[in-house]
Short mmCIF file of C-alpha atoms and ligand atoms in Angstrom, two decimals:
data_model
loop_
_atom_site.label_atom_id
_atom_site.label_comp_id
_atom_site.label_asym_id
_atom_site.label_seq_id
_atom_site.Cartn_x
_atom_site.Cartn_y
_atom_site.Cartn_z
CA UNK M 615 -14.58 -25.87 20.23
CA UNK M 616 -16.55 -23.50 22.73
CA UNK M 617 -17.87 -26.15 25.37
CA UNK M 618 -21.15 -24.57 26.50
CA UNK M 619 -22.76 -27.15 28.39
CA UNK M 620 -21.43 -30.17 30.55
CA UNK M 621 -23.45 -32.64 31.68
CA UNK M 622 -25.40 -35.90 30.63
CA UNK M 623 -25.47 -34.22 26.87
CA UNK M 624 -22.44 -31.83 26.55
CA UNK M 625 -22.99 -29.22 23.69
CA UNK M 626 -20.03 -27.40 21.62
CA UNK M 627 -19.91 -25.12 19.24
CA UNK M 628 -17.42 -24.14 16.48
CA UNK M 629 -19.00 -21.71 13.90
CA UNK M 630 -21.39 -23.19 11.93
CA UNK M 631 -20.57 -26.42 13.52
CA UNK M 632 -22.73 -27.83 16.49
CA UNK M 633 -21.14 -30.77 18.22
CA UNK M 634 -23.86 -32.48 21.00
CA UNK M 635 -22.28 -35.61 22.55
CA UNK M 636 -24.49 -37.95 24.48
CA UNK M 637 -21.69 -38.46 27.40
CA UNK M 638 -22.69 -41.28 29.84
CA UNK M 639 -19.49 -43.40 28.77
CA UNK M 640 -19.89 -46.06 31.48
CA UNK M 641 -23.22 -47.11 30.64
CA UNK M 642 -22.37 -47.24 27.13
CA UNK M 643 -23.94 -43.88 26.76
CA UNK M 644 -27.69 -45.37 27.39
CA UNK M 645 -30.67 -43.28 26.87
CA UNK M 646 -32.16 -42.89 30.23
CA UNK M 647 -34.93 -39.94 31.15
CA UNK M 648 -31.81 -37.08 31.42
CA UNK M 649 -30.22 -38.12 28.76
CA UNK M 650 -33.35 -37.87 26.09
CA UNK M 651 -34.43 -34.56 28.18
CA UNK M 652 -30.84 -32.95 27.60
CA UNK M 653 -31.28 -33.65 23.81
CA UNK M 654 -34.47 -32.34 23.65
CA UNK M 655 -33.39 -28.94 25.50
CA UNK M 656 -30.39 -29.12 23.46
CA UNK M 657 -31.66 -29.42 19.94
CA UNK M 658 -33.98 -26.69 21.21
CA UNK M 659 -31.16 -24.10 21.65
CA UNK M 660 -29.49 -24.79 18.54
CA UNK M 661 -32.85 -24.05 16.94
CA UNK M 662 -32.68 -20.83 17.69
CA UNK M 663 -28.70 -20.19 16.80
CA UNK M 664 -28.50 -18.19 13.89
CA UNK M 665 -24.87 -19.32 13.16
CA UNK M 666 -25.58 -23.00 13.59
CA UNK M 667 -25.64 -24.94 10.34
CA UNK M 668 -25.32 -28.16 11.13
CA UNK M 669 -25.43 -30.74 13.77
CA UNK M 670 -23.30 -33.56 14.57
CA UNK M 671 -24.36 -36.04 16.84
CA UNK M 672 -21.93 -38.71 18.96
CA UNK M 673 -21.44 -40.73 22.04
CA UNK M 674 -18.33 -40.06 24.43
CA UNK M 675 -15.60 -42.49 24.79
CA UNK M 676 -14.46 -45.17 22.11
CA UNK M 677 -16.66 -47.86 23.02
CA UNK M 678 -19.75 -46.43 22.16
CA UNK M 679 -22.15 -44.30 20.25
CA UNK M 680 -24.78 -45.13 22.00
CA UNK M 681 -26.02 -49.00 23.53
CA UNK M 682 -29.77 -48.32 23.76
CA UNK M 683 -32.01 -47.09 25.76
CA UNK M 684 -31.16 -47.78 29.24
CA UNK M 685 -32.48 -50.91 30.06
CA UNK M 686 -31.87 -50.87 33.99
CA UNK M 687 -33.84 -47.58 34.24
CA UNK M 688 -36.69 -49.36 31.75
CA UNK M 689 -36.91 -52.42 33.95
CA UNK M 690 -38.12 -50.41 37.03
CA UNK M 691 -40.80 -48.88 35.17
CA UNK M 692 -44.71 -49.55 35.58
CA UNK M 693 -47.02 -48.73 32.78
CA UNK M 694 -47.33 -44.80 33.57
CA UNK M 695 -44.24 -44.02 33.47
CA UNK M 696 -42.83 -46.28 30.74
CA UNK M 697 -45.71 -44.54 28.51
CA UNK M 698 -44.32 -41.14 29.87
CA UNK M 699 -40.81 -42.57 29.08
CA UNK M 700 -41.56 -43.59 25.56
CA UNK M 701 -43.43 -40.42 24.73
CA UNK M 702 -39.87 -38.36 25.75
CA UNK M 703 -37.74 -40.33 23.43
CA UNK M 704 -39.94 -40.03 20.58
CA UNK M 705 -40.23 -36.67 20.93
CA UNK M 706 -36.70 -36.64 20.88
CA UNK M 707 -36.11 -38.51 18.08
CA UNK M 708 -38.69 -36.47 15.90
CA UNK M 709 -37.24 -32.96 17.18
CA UNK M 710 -33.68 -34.19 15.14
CA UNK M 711 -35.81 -35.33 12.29
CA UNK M 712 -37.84 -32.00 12.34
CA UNK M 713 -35.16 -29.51 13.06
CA UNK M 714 -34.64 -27.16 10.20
CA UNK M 715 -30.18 -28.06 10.35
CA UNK M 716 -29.03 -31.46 9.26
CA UNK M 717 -27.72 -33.63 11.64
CA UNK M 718 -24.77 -35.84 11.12
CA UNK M 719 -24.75 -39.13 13.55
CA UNK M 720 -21.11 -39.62 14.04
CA UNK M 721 -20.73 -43.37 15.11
CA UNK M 722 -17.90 -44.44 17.12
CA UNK M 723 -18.89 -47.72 18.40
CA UNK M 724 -22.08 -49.46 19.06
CA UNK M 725 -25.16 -48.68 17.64
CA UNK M 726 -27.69 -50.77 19.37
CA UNK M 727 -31.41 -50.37 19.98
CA UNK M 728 -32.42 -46.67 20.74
CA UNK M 729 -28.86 -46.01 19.87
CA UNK M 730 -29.46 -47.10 16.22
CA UNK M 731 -33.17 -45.31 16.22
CA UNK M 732 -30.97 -42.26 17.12
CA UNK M 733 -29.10 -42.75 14.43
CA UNK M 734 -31.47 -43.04 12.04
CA UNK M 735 -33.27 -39.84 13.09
CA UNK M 736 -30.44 -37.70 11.59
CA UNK M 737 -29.85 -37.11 7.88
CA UNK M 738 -26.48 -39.08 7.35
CA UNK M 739 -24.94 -41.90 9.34
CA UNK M 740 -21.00 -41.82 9.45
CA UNK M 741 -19.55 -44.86 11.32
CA UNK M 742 -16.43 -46.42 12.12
CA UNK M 743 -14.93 -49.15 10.57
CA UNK M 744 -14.83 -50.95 13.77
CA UNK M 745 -18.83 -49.87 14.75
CA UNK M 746 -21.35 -52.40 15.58
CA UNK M 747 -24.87 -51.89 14.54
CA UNK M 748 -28.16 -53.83 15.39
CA UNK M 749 -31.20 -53.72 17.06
CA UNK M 750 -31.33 -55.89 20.25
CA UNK M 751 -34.70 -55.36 21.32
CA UNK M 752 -36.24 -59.09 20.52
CA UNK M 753 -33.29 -60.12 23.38
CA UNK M 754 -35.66 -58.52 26.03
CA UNK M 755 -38.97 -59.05 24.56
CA UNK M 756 -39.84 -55.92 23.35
CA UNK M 757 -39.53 -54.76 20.16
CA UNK M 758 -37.28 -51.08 18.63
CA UNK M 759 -40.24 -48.14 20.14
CA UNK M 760 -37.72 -45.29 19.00
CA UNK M 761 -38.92 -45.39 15.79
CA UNK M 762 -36.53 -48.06 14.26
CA UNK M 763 -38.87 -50.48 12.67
CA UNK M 764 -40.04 -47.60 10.79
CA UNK M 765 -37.24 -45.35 9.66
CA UNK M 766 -34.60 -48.72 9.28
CA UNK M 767 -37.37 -49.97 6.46
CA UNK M 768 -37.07 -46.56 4.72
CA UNK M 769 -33.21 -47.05 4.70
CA UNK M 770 -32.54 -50.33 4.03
CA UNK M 771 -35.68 -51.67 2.95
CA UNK M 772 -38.09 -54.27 4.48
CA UNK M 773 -36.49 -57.48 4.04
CA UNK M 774 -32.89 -55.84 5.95
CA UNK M 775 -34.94 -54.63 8.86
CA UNK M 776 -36.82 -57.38 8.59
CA UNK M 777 -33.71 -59.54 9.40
CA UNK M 778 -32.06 -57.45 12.12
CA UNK M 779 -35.24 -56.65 14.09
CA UNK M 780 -36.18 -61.01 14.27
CA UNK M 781 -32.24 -62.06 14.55
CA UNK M 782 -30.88 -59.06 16.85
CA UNK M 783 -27.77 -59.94 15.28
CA UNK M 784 -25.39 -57.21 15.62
CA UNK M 785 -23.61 -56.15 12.45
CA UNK M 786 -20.40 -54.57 11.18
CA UNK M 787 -20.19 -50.99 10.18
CA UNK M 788 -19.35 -52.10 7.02
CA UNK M 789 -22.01 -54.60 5.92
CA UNK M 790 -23.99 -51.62 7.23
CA UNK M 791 -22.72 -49.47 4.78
CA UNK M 792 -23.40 -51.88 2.48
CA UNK M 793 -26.83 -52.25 3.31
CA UNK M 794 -27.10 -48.28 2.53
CA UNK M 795 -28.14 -48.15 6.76
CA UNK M 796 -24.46 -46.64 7.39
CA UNK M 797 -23.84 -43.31 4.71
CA UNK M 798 -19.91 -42.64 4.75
CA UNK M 799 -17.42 -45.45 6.60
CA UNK M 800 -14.20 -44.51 7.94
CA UNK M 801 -11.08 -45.54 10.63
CA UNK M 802 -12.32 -45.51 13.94
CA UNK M 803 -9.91 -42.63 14.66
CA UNK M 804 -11.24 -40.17 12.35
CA UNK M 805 -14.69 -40.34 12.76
CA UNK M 806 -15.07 -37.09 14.10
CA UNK M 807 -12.87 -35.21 11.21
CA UNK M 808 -14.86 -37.02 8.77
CA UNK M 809 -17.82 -35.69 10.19
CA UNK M 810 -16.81 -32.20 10.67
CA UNK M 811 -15.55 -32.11 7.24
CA UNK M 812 -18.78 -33.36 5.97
CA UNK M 813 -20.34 -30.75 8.25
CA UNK M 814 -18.05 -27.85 6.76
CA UNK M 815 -19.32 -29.00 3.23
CA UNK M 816 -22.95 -28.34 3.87
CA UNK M 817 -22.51 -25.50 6.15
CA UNK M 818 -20.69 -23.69 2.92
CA UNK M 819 -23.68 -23.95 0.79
CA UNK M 820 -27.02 -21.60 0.66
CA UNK M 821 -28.24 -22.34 4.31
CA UNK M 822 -32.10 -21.88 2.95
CA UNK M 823 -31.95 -24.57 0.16
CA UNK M 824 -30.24 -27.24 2.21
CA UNK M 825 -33.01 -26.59 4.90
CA UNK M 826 -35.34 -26.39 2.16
CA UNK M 827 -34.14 -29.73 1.16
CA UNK M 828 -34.11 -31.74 4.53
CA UNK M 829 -38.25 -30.12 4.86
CA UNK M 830 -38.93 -31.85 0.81
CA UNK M 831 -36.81 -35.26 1.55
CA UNK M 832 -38.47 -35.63 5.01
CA UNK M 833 -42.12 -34.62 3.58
CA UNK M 834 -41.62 -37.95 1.25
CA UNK M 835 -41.72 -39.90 4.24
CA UNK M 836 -43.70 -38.11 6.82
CA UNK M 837 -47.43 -40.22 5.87
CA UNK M 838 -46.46 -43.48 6.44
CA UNK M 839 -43.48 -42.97 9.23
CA UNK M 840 -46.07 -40.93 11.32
CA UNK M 841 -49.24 -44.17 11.14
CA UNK M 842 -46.17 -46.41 11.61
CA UNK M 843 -44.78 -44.76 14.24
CA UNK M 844 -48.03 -44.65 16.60
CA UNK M 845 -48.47 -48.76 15.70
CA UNK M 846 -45.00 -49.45 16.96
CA UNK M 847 -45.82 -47.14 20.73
CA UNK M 848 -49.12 -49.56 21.00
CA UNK M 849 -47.30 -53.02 20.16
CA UNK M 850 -44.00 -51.71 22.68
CA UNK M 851 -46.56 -50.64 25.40
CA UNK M 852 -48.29 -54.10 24.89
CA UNK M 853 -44.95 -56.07 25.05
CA UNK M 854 -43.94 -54.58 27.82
CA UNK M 855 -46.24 -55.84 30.05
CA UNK M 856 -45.34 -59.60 29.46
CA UNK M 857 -43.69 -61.86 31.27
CA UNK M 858 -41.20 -62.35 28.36
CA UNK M 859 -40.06 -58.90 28.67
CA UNK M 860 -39.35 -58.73 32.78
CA UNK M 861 -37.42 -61.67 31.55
CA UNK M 862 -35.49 -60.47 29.19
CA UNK M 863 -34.20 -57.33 30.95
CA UNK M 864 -33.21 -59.28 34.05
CA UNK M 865 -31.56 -61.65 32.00
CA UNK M 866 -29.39 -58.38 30.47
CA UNK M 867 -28.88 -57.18 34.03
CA UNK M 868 -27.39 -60.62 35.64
CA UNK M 869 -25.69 -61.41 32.19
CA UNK M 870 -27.14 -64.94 31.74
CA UNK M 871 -29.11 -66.29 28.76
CA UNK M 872 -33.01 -65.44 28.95
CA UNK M 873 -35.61 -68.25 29.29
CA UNK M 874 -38.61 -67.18 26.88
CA UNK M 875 -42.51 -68.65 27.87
CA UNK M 876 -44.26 -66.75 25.19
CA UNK M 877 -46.59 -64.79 27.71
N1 DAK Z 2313 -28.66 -49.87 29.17
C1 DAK Z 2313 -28.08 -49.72 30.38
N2 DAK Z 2313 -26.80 -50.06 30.61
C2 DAK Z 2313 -26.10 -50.60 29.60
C3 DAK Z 2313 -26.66 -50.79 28.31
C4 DAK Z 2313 -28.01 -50.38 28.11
N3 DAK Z 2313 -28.62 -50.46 26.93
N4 DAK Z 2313 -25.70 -51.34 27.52
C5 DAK Z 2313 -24.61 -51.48 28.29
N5 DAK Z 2313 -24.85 -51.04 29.52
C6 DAK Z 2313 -23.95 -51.04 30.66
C7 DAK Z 2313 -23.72 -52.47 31.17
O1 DAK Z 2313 -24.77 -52.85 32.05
C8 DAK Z 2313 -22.38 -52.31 31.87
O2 DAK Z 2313 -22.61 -51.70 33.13
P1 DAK Z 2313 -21.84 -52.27 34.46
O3 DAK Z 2313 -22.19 -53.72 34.52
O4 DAK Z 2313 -20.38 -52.01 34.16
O5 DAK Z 2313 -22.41 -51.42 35.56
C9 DAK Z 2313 -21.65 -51.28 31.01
O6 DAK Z 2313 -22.65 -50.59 30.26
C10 DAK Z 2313 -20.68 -51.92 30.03
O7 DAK Z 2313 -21.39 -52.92 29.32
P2 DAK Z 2313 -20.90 -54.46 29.22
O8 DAK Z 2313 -20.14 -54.84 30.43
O9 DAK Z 2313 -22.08 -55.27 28.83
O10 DAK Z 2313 -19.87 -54.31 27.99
P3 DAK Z 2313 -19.52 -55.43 26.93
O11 DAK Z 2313 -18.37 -54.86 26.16
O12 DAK Z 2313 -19.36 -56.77 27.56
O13 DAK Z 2313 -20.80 -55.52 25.95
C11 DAK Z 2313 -22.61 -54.61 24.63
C12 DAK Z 2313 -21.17 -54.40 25.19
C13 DAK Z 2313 -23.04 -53.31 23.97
C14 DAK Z 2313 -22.59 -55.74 23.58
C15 DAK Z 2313 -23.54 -55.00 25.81
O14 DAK Z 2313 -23.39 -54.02 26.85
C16 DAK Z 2313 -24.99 -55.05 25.43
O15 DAK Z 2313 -25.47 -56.04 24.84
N6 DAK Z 2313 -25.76 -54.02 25.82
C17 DAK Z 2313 -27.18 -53.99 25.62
C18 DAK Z 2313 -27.50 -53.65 24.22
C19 DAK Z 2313 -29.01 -53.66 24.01
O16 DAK Z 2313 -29.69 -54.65 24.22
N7 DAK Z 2313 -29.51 -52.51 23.59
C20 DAK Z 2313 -30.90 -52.36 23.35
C21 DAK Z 2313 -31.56 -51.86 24.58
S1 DAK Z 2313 -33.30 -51.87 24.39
C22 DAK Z 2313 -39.19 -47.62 23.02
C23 DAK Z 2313 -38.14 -46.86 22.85
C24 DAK Z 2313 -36.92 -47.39 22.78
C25 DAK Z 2313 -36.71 -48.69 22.90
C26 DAK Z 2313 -37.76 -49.49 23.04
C27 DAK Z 2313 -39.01 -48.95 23.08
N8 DAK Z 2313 -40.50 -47.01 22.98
C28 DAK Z 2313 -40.47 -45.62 22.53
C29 DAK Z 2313 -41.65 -47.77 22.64
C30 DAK Z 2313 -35.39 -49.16 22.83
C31 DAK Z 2313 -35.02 -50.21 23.48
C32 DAK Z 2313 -33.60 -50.49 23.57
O17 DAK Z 2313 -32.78 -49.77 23.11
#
């Protein structure tokens, strides 16, 4: 594969195939400002490569796919820029739901938080057997802002979000699957071929009716994900300002078990 850009999000191409891996391996691959501004200039170049067909999306390394949004960067924000911050990873997470391609999340390793919203942007989830998925966010008194307590609903229905948004539990890649939140399971080794090889399949077919089709599916969800999306912005901006929350994410940061007041 052609390696065309190497940075914070690396982009490669082989034919029809367009590999973007989120590559911040030491922090778990974490979605800080560059990170979520790389995918956004990213997904806007292979928008206008006529011999893209698909996407697939991963983390780098074998830990990871990708561990959240990055929580120290979050904790040193004030109210400006976390608004500034949220609106860039929405955006980003919309611009994968919106592009014309499919994208294929290839999931090596944890899924947690943003990392799962990520996921759930793109059209079909392939994880590794030994993946963990969950979303975290009650740990640090905030609740999922990329989007997840929407789209997770629309994949695995209420009462399974309901579940892993109160507990935060984290869960295998295969009771994901078998919650319909994880598409296609495999061995952690071949996560990438499987995903290729799924990639190969669609990029075979009429380009215009599988991009016809991702525009019909989508439109089936757009009315209520877009009124639930705003909602979820205004009750993550309000959380954030608690003491609950500066609590929770300095807890994370010297590894020790929060102490929640309810304010
Ligand atoms: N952010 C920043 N750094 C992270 C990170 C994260 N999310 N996750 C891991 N790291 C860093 C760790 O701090 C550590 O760094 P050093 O200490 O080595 O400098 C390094 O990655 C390796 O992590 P660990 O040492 O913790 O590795 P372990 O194997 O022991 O544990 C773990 C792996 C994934 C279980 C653990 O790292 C973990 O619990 N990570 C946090 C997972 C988490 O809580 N994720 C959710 C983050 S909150 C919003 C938009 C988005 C969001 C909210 C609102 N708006 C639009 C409204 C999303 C929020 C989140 O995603």
């Amino acid at each position: 594969m052609a390696i065309i850009e190497e940075e914070t999000v690396k982009v490669a191409q082989d034919g029809a195939l367009v590999e973007i891996t989120i590559n911040r391996p030491k922090s778990l691959n974490a979605l800080n400002a560059d990170v979520l501004q790389g995918l956004l200039l990213a997904l806007q170049k292979v928008s206008k490569n006529p011999e893209a067909r698909v996407v697939i999306l991963t983390g780098a390394g074998e830990k990871a796919f990708v561990a959240g949004a990055d929580i120290h960067g979050m904790a040193q924000l004030g109210p400006r820029p976390i608004a500034d911050y949220v609106e860039l990873g929405q955006r980003a997470m919309r611009a994968i739901e919106t592009l014309a391609l499919p994208v294929i999340a290839a999931v090596n390793g944890y899924a947690l938080g943003g990392g799962l919203e990520l996921a759930l942007a793109c059209d079909i989830i392939v994880a590794s057997k030994a993946a963990k998925l969950g979303q975290p966010e009650v740990n640090l008194g905030i609740i999922p802002g990329f989007g997840g307590t929407q789209r997770l609903i629309q994949r695995c229905g209420v009462g399974a979000a309901r579940r892993l948004v109160y507990t935060a539990e984290l869960i295998s890649a295969e009771e994901a699957h078998g919650l319909g939140l994880v598409d296609k399971l495999c061995e952690p080794a071949d996560v990438l071929a499987v995903s290729r090889n799924m990639g190969q399949l669609i990029a075979a077919k009429a380009p215009l009716a599988v991009q016809g089709a991702k525009q019909v599916i989508r439109r089936s969800q757009d009315d209520s994900l877009l009124a639930g999306l705003r909602a979820e912005v205004d009750m993550f901006l309000s959380l954030f300002a608690t003491a609950d929350r500066e609590e929770g994410m300095q807890a994370f940061m010297q590894k020790r078990e929060p102490r929640f007041v309810a304010k």
